[in-house]
PDB file of C-alpha atoms in Angstrom:
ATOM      1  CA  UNK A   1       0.000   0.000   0.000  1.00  0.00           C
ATOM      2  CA  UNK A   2       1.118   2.880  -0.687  1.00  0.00           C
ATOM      3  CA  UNK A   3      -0.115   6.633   1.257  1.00  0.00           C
ATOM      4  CA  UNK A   4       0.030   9.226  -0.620  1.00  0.00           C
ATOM      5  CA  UNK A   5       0.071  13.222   0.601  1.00  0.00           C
ATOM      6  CA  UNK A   6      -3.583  13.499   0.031  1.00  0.00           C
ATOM      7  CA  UNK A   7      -4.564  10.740   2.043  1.00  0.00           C
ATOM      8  CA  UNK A   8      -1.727  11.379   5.187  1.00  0.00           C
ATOM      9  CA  UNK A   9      -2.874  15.448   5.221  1.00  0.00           C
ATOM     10  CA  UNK A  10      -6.542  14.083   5.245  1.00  0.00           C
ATOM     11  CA  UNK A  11      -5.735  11.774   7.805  1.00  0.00           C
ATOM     12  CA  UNK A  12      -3.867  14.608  10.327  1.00  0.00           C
ATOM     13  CA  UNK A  13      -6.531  17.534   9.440  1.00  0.00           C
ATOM     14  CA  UNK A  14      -9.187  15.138  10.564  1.00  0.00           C
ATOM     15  CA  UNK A  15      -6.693  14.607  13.850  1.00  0.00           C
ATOM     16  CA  UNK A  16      -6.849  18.199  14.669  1.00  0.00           C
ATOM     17  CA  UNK A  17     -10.640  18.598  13.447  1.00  0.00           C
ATOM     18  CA  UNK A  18     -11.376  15.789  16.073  1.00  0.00           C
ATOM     19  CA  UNK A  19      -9.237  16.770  18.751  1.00  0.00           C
ATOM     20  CA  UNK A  20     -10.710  20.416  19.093  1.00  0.00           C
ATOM     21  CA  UNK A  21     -14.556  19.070  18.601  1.00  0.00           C
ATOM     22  CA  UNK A  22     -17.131  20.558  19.552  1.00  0.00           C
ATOM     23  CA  UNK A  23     -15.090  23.866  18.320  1.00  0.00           C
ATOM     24  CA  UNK A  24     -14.621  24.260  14.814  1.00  0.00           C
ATOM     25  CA  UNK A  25     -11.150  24.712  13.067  1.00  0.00           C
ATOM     26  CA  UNK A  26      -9.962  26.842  10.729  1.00  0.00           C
ATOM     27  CA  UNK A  27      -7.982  25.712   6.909  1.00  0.00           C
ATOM     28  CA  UNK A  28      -5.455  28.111   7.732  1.00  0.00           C
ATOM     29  CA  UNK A  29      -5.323  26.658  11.647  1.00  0.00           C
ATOM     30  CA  UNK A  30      -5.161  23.383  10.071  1.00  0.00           C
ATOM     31  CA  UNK A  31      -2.535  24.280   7.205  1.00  0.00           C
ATOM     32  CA  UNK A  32      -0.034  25.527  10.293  1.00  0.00           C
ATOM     33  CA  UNK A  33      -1.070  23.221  13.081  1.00  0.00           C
ATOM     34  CA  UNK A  34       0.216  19.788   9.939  1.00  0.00           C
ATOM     35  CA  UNK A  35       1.992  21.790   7.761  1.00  0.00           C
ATOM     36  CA  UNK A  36      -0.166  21.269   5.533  1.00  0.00           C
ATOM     37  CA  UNK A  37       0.048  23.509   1.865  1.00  0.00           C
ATOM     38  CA  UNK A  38      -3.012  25.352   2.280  1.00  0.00           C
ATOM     39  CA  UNK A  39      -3.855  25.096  -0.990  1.00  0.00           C
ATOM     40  CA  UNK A  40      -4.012  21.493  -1.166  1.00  0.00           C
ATOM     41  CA  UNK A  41      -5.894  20.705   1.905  1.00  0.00           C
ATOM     42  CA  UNK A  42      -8.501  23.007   0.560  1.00  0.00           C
ATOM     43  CA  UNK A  43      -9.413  20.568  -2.261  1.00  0.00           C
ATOM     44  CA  UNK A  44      -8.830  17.579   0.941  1.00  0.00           C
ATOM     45  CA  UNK A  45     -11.633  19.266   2.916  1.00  0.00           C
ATOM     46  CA  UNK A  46     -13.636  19.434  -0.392  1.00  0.00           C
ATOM     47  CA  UNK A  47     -13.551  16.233  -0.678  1.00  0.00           C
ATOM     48  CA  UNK A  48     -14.042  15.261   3.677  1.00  0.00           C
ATOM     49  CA  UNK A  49     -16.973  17.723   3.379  1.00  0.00           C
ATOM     50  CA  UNK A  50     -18.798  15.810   0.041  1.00  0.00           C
ATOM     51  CA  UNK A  51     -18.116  12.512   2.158  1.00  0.00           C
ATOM     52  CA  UNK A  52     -19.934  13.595   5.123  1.00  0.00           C
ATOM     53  CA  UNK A  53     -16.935  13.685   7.149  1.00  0.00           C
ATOM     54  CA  UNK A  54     -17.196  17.097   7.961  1.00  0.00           C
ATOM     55  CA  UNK A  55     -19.333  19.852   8.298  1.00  0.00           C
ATOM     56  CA  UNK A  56     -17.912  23.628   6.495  1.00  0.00           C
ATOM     57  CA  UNK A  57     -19.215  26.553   8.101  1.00  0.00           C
ATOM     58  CA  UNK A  58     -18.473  30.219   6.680  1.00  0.00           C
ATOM     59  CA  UNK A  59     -18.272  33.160   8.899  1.00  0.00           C
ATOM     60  CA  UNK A  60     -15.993  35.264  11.445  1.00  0.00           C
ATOM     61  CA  UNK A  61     -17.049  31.994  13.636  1.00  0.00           C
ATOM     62  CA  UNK A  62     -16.703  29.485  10.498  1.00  0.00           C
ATOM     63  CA  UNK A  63     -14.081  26.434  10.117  1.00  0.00           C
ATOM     64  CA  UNK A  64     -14.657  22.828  10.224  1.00  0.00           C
ATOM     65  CA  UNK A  65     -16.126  20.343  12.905  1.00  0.00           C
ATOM     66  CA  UNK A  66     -16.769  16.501  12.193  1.00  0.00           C
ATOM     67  CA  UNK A  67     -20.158  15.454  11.268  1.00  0.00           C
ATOM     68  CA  UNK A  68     -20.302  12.432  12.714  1.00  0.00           C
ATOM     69  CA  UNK A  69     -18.683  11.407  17.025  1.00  0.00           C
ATOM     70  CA  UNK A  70     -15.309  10.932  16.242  1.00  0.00           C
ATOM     71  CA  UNK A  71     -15.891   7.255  17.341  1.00  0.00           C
ATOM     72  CA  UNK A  72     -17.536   6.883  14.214  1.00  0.00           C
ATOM     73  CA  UNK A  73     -14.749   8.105  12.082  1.00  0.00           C
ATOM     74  CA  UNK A  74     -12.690   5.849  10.386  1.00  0.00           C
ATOM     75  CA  UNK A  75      -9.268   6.038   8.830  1.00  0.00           C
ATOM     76  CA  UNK A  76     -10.651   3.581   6.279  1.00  0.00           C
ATOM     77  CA  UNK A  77     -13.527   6.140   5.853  1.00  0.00           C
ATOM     78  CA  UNK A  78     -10.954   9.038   5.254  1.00  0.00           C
ATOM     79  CA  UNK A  79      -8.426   7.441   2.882  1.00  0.00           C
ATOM     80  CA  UNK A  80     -11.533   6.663   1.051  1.00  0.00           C
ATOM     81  CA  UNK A  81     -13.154   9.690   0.703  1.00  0.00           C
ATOM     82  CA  UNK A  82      -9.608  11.206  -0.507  1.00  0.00           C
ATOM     83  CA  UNK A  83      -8.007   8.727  -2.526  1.00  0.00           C
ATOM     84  CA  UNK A  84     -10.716   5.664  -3.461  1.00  0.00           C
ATOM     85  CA  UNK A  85      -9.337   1.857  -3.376  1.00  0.00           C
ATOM     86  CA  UNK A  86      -6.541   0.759  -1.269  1.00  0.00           C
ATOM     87  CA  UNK A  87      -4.221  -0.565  -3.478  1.00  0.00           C
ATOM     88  CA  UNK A  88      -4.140  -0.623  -7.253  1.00  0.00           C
ATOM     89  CA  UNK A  89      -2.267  -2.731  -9.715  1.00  0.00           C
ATOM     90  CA  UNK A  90      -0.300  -0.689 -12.415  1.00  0.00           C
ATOM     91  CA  UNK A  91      -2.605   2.193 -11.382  1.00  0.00           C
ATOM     92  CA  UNK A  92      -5.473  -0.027 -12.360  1.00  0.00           C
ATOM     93  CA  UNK A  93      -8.290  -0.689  -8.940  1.00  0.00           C
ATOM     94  CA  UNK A  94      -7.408  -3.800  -7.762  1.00  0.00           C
ATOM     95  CA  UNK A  95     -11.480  -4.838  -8.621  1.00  0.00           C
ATOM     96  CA  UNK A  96     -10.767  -3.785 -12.181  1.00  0.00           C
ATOM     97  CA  UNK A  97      -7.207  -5.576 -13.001  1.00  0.00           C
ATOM     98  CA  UNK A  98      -7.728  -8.710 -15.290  1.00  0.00           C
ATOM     99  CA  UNK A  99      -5.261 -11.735 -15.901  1.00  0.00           C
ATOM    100  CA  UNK A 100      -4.894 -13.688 -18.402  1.00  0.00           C
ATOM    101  CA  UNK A 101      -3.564 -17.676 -18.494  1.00  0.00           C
ATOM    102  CA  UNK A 102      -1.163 -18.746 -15.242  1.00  0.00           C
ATOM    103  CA  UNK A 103      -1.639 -15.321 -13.733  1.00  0.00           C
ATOM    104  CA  UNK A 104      -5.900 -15.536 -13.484  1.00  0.00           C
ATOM    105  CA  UNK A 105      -5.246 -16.166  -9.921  1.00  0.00           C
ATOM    106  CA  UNK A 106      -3.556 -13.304  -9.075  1.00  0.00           C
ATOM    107  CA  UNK A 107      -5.997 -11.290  -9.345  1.00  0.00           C
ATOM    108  CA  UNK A 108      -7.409 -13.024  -6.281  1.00  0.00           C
ATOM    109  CA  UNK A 109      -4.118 -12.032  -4.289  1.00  0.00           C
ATOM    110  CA  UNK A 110      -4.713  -8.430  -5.013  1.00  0.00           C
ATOM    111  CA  UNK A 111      -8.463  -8.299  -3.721  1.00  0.00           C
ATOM    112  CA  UNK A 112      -7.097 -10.110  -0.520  1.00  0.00           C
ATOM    113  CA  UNK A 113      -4.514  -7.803   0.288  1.00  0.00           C
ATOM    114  CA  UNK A 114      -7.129  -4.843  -0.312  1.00  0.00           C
ATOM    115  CA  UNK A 115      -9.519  -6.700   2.121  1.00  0.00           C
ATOM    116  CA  UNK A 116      -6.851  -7.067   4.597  1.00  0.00           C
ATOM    117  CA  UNK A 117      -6.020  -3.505   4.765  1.00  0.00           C
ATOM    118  CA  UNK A 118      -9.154  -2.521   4.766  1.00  0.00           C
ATOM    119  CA  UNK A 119      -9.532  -4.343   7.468  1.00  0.00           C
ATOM    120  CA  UNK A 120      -6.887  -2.928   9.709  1.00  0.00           C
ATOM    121  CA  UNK A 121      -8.048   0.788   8.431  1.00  0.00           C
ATOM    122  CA  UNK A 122     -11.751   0.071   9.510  1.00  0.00           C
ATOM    123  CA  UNK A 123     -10.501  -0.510  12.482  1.00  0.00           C
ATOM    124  CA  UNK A 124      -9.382   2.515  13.870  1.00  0.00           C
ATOM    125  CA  UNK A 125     -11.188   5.213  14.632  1.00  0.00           C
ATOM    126  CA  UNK A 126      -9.971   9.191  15.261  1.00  0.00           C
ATOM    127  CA  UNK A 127     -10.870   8.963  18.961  1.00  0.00           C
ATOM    128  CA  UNK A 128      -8.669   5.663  19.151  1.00  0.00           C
ATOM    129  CA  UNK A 129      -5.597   7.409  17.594  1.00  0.00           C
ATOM    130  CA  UNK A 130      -6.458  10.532  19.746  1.00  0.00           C
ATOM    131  CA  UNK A 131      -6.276   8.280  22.789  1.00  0.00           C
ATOM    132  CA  UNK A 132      -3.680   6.268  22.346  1.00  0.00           C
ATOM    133  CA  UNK A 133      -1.301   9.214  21.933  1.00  0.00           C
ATOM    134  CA  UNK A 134       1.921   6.966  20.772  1.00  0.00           C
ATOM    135  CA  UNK A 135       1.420   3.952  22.041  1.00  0.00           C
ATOM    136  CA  UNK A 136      -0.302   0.981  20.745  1.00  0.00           C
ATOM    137  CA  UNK A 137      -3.496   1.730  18.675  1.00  0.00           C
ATOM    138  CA  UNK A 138      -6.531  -0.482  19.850  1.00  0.00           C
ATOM    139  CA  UNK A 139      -8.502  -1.657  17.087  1.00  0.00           C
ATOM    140  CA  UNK A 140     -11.862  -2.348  16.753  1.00  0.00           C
ATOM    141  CA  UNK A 141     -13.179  -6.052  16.699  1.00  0.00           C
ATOM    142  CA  UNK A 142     -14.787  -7.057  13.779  1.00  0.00           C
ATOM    143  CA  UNK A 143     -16.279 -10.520  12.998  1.00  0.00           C
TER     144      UNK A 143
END
């Protein structure tokens, strides 16, 4: 897997987003607080804000707050809402590579390892990583 800078900024605005709920944040409090290029986590809280993830509020008393308990929030949720799939193949989705011959089963590596990370990012929420605050991440339990 590979994270990209879109998908790490997401991840740390939503930190800072989360750890100063119920208060809003600012883009420019954000852009300082990660060092974060302000111009590119404008088009990452475009895209937080179309997912849900956020609520945008204008104003002298405007910035961002989550829109859902930050319990609730994902990282799995965020990397998707910035970036798509997991993993890709030759920049192909992993659901949309195709084999031929010997290699057919391949494909069924791919979509495993995509399931397994996505896994391990469904898992753990913002509150969790707020909590934990460098040591050992508790995930959630899934079936």
């Amino acid at each position: 897997m590979h994270v990209t800078a879109r998908s790490d900024y997401a991840i740390r605005a939503m930190l800072v987003i989360a750890a100063h709920a119920p208060a809003s944040v600012t883009a420019e409090a954000l852009a300082r607080a990660q060092k974060i290029p302000p111009s590119f986590l404008r088009g990452i809280l475009t895209d937080l804000r179309r997912a849900n993830l956020v609520f945008a509020q204008r104003g002298n008393e405007g910035g961002f707050t989550l829109a859902r308990r930050a319990e609730t929030v994902f990282v799995g949720d965020i990397l998707r809402a910035v970036g798509g799939g997991f993993t890709s193949v030759r920049g192909f989705s992993t659901a949309d590579i195709v084999y031929f011959g010997e290699a057919v089963p391949l494909r069924a590596v791919w979509l495993d390892v995509e399931a397994s990370i996505g896994a391990v990012v469904d898992s753990v929420s913002l509150a969790a990583l707020l909590d934990s605050r460098g040591a050992e991440v508790p995930r959630r339990q899934t079936a």
